XYZ file of C-alpha atoms in Angstrom:
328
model
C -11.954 17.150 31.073
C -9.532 20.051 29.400
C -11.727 20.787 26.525
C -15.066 21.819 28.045
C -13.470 23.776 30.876
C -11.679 25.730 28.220
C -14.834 26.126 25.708
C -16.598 27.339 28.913
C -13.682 29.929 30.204
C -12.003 31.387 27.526
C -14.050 30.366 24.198
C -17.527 31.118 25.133
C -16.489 34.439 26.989
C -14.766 35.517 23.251
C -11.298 35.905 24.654
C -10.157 33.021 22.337
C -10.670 31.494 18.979
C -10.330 27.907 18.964
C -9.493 25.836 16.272
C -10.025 22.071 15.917
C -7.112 20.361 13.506
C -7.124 16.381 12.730
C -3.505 15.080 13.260
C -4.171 11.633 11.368
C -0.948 9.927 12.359
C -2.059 6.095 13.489
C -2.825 4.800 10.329
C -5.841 4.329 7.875
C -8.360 3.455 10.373
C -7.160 7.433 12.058
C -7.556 9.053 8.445
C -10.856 7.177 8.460
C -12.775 8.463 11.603
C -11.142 11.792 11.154
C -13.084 11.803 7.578
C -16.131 10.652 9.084
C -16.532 13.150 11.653
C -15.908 15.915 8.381
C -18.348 14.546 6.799
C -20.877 14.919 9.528
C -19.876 18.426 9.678
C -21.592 18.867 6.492
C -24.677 18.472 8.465
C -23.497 20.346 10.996
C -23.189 16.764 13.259
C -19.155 17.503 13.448
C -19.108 17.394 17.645
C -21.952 14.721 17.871
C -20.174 12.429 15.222
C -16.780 13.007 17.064
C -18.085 12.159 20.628
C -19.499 8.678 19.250
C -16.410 8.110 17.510
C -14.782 8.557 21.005
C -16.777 6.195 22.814
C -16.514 3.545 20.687
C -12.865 3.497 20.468
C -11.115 0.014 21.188
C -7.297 0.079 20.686
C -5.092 1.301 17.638
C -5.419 -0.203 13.785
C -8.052 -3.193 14.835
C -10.577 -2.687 12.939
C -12.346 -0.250 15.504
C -12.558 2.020 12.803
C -13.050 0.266 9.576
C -15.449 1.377 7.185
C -18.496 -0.758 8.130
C -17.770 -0.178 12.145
C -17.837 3.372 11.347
C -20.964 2.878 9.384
C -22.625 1.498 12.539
C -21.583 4.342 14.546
C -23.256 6.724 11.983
C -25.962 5.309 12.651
C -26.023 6.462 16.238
C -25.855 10.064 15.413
C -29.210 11.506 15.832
C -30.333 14.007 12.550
C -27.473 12.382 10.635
C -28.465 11.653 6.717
C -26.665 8.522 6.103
C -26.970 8.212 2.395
C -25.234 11.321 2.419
C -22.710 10.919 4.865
C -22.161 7.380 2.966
C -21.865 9.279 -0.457
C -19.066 11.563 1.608
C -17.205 8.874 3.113
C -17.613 6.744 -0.944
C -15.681 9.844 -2.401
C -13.154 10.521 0.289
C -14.448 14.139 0.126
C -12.242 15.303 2.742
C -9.144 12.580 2.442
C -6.719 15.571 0.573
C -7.915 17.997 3.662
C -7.094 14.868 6.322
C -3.734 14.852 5.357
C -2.856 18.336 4.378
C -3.958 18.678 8.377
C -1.782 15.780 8.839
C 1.300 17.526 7.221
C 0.911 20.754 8.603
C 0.623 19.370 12.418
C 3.822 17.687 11.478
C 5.479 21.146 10.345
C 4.521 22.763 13.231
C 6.324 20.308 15.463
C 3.177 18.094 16.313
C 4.877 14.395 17.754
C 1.655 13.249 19.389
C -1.948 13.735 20.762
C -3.490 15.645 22.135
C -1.609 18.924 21.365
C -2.420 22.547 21.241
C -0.574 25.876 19.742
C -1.481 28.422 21.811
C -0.415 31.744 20.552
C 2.338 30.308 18.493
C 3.513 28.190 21.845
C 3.096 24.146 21.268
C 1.941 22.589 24.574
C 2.021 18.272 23.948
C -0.871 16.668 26.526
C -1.132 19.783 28.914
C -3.097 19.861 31.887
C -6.019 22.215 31.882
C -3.869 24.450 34.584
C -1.167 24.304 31.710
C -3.355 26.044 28.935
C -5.004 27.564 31.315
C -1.575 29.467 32.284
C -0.550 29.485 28.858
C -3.111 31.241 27.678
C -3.328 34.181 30.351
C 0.192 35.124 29.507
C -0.736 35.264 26.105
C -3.933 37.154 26.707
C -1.711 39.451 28.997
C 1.039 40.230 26.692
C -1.408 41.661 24.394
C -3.425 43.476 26.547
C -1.957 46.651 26.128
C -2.070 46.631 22.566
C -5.095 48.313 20.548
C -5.098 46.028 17.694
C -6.197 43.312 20.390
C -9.778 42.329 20.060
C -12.027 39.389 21.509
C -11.047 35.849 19.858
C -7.795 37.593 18.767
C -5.889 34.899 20.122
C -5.596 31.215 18.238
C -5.760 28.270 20.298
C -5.577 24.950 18.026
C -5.910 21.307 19.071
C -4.917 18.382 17.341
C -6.166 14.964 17.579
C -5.182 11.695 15.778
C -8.592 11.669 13.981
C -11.182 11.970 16.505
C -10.582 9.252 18.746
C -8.192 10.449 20.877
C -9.407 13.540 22.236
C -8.943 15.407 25.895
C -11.846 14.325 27.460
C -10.605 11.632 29.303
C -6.677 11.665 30.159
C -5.870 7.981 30.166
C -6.768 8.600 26.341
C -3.975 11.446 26.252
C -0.782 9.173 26.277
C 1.624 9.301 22.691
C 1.935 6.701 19.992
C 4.339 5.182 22.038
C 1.781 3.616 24.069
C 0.728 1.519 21.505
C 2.475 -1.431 23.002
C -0.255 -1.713 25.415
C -2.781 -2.474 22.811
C -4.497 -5.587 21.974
C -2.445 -6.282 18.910
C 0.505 -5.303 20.824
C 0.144 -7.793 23.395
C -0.218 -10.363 20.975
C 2.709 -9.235 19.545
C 4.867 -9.713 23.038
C 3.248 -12.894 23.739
C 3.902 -14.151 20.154
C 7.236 -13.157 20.374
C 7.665 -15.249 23.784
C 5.896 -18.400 22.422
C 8.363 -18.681 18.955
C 11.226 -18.188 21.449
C 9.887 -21.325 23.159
C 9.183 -22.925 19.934
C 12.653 -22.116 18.290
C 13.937 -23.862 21.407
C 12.019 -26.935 21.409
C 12.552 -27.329 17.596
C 16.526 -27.216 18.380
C 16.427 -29.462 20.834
C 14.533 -31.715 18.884
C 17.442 -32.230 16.514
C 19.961 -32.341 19.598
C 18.356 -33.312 23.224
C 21.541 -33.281 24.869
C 20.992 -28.906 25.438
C 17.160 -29.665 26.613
C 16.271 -28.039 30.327
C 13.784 -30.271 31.852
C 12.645 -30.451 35.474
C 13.539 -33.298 37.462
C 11.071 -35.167 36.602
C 12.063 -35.381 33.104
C 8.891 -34.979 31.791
C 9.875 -33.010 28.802
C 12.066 -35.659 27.865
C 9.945 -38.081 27.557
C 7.652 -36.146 25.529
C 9.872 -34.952 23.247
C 11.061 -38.621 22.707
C 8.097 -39.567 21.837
C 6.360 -40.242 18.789
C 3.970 -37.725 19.469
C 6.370 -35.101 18.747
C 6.056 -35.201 15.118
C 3.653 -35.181 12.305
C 5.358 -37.252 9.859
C 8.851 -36.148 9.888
C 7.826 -32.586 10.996
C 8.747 -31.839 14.632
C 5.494 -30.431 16.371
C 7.390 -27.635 17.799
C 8.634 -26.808 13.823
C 4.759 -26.278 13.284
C 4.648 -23.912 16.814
C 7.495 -21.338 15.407
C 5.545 -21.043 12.102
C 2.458 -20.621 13.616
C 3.746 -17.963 16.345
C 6.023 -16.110 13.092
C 2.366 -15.867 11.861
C 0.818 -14.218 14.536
C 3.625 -11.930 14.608
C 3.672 -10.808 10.587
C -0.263 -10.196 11.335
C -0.063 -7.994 14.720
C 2.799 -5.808 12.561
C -0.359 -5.750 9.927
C -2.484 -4.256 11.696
C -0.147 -2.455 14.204
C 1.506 -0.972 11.242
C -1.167 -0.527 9.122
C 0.157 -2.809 6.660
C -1.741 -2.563 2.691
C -1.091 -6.548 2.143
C -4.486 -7.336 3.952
C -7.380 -5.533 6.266
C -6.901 -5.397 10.155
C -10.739 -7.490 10.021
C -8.603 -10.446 7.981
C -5.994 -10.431 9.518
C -7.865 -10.835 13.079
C -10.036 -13.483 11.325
C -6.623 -15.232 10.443
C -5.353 -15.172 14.343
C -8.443 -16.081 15.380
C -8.725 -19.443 13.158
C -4.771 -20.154 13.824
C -4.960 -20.495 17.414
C -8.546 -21.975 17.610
C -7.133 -24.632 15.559
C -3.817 -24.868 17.604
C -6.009 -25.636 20.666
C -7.655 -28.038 19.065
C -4.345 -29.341 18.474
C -2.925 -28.780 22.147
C -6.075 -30.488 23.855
C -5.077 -33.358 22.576
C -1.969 -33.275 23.306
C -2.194 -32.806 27.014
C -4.625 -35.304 26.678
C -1.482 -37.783 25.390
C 0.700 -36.206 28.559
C -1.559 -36.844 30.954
C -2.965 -39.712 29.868
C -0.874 -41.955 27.528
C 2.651 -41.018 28.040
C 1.745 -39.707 31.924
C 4.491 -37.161 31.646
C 4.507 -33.135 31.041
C 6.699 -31.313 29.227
C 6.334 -27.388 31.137
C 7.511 -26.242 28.080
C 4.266 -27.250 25.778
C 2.596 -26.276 28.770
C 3.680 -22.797 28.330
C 3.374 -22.319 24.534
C -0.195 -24.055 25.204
C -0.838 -20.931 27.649
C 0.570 -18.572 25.466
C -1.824 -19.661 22.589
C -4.699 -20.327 25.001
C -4.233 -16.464 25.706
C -3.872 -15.001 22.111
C -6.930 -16.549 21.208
C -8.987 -15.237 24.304
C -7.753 -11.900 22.694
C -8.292 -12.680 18.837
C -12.072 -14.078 20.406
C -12.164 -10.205 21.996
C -11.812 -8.842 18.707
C -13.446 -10.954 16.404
C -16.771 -9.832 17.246
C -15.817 -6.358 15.287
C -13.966 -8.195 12.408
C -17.067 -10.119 11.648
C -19.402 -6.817 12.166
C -21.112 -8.699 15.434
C -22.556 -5.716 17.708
C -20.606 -3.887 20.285
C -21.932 -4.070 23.867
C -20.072 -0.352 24.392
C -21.759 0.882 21.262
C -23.758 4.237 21.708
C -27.158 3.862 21.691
């Protein structure tokens, strides 16, 4: 916990000024909390408005931050007027102020969160030993001048909005890291499963480069009329569907303007409850009718299976359903 400790030795005791800075860099949902907690300042609810923000994080650009999640979490935030705050937010008060913070972070050589100037001296995710260090040489350098007064010295922190702040230090990796979130692992996974798809909707059209086990399983299935709707190979409809899920984890990933992260979760979600559908019946053919499996639809039936227990995790925010996490 870096920020406390350093309120508690250096700020409180007046040997340094420190200044909070918004480094909105993750998207609209980032510009949005970092506007919400400005608005709260208005009330003088900056810190208490930032801390709920925190613990109601989720991952990056998934609707943990849209407007009417944020509402919610105003709602939290004891003393805060919410027609106010709501009439802040409605006129994006503090959107030009967002983003000139934005810009400047980026001038000053800000790449990622959390980072603080000390003195002039950009420190990227330091330790509180690290500032703490930092700032004693700085506080020493000086000491011998007499134009050197208490809270002389600037130390400034940035913060993509306030979600990602210092209090906890798994929170304190760069953007990079983003690969780990929920719409990232649907993006891997996605990725994997129109692989398998491509595959299967080549071999359709030319069996002879099919890998099967040795029980031959997958040949049979593919030989069958099962395989197609029509004159549409199953595994045609697979690719499509897994292309999908791919364009709409970029959406939200990205922060894409073509549609909302809430629609396009709503959109996975639907997809893959309705491939299920779909695959349960087919393994009920395997099994049962043509008594042969195909590992291959086995996989892209996991992969799917998988996505959706993660579009499931998320749709309860898309649809505005309450948060178990959320701050009382």
């Amino acid at each position: 916990m870096v920020e406390p400790q350093l309120v508690r030795d250096f700020v409180s005791t007046g040997q340094v000024y420190f200044e909070y800075r918004d480094y909105a860099f993750l998207g609209e949902e980032s510009r949005e909390a970092a506007e919400a907690a400005m608005c709260a300042e208005d009330q003088g609810l900056f810190w208490e408005m930032h801390d709920a923000i925190f613990y109601n994080q989720v991952s990056e650009n998934d609707g943990a931050f849209a407007r009417k999640r944020l509402d919610r979490i105003a709602e939290t935030v004891e003393g805060l007027d919410m027609e106010a705050w709501s009439q802040c937010m409605d006129d994006d008060t503090y959107q030009d102020e967002v983003e000139q913070n934005t810009e400047d972070a980026r001038q000053a050589g800000v790449q990622g969160t959390p980072s603080f100037l000390v003195d002039g001296q950009l420190l990227f995710g330091a330790s509180y030993e690290e500032l703490s260090q930092q700032i004693q040489q700085a506080l020493g350098s000086s000491s011998g001048s007499s134009h050197n007064q208490p809270g002389d010295h600037l130390m400034s922190e940035t913060h993509a909005g306030p979600m990602d702040t210092t209090y906890q230090a798994d929170n304190d990796a760069p953007r990079g890291a983003s690969l780990l979130s929920l719409s990232g692992l649907t993006l891997l996974l996605s990725i994997i499963g129109a692989g398998i798809a491509g595959y299967l909707t080549y071999v359709h059209f030319d069996e002879s480069v099919l890998v099967c086990t040795a029980s031959g399983g997958c040949h049979t299935v593919q030989q069958s009329d099962y395989a197609t709707i029509g004159p549409i190979p199953i595994a045609l409809l697979g690719l499509g569907m897994f292309l999908a899920l791919i364009a709409l984890s970029l959406v939200r990933m990205l922060n894409w303007s073509i549609m909302s992260a809430d629609t396009a979760t709503m959109i996975s979600w639907g997809m893959t409850l309705s491939a299920i559908l779909y695959y349960a019946y087919l393994v009920y053919v395997e099994i049962f009718v043509l008594e042969a499996i195909c590992q291959w639809c086995v996989a892209t039936t996991a992969i799917t299976v998988v996505i959706f227990a993660i579009e499931s995790f998320r749709i309860k925010d898309a649809l505005s359903i309450p948060d178990e996490d959320m701050i009382d």
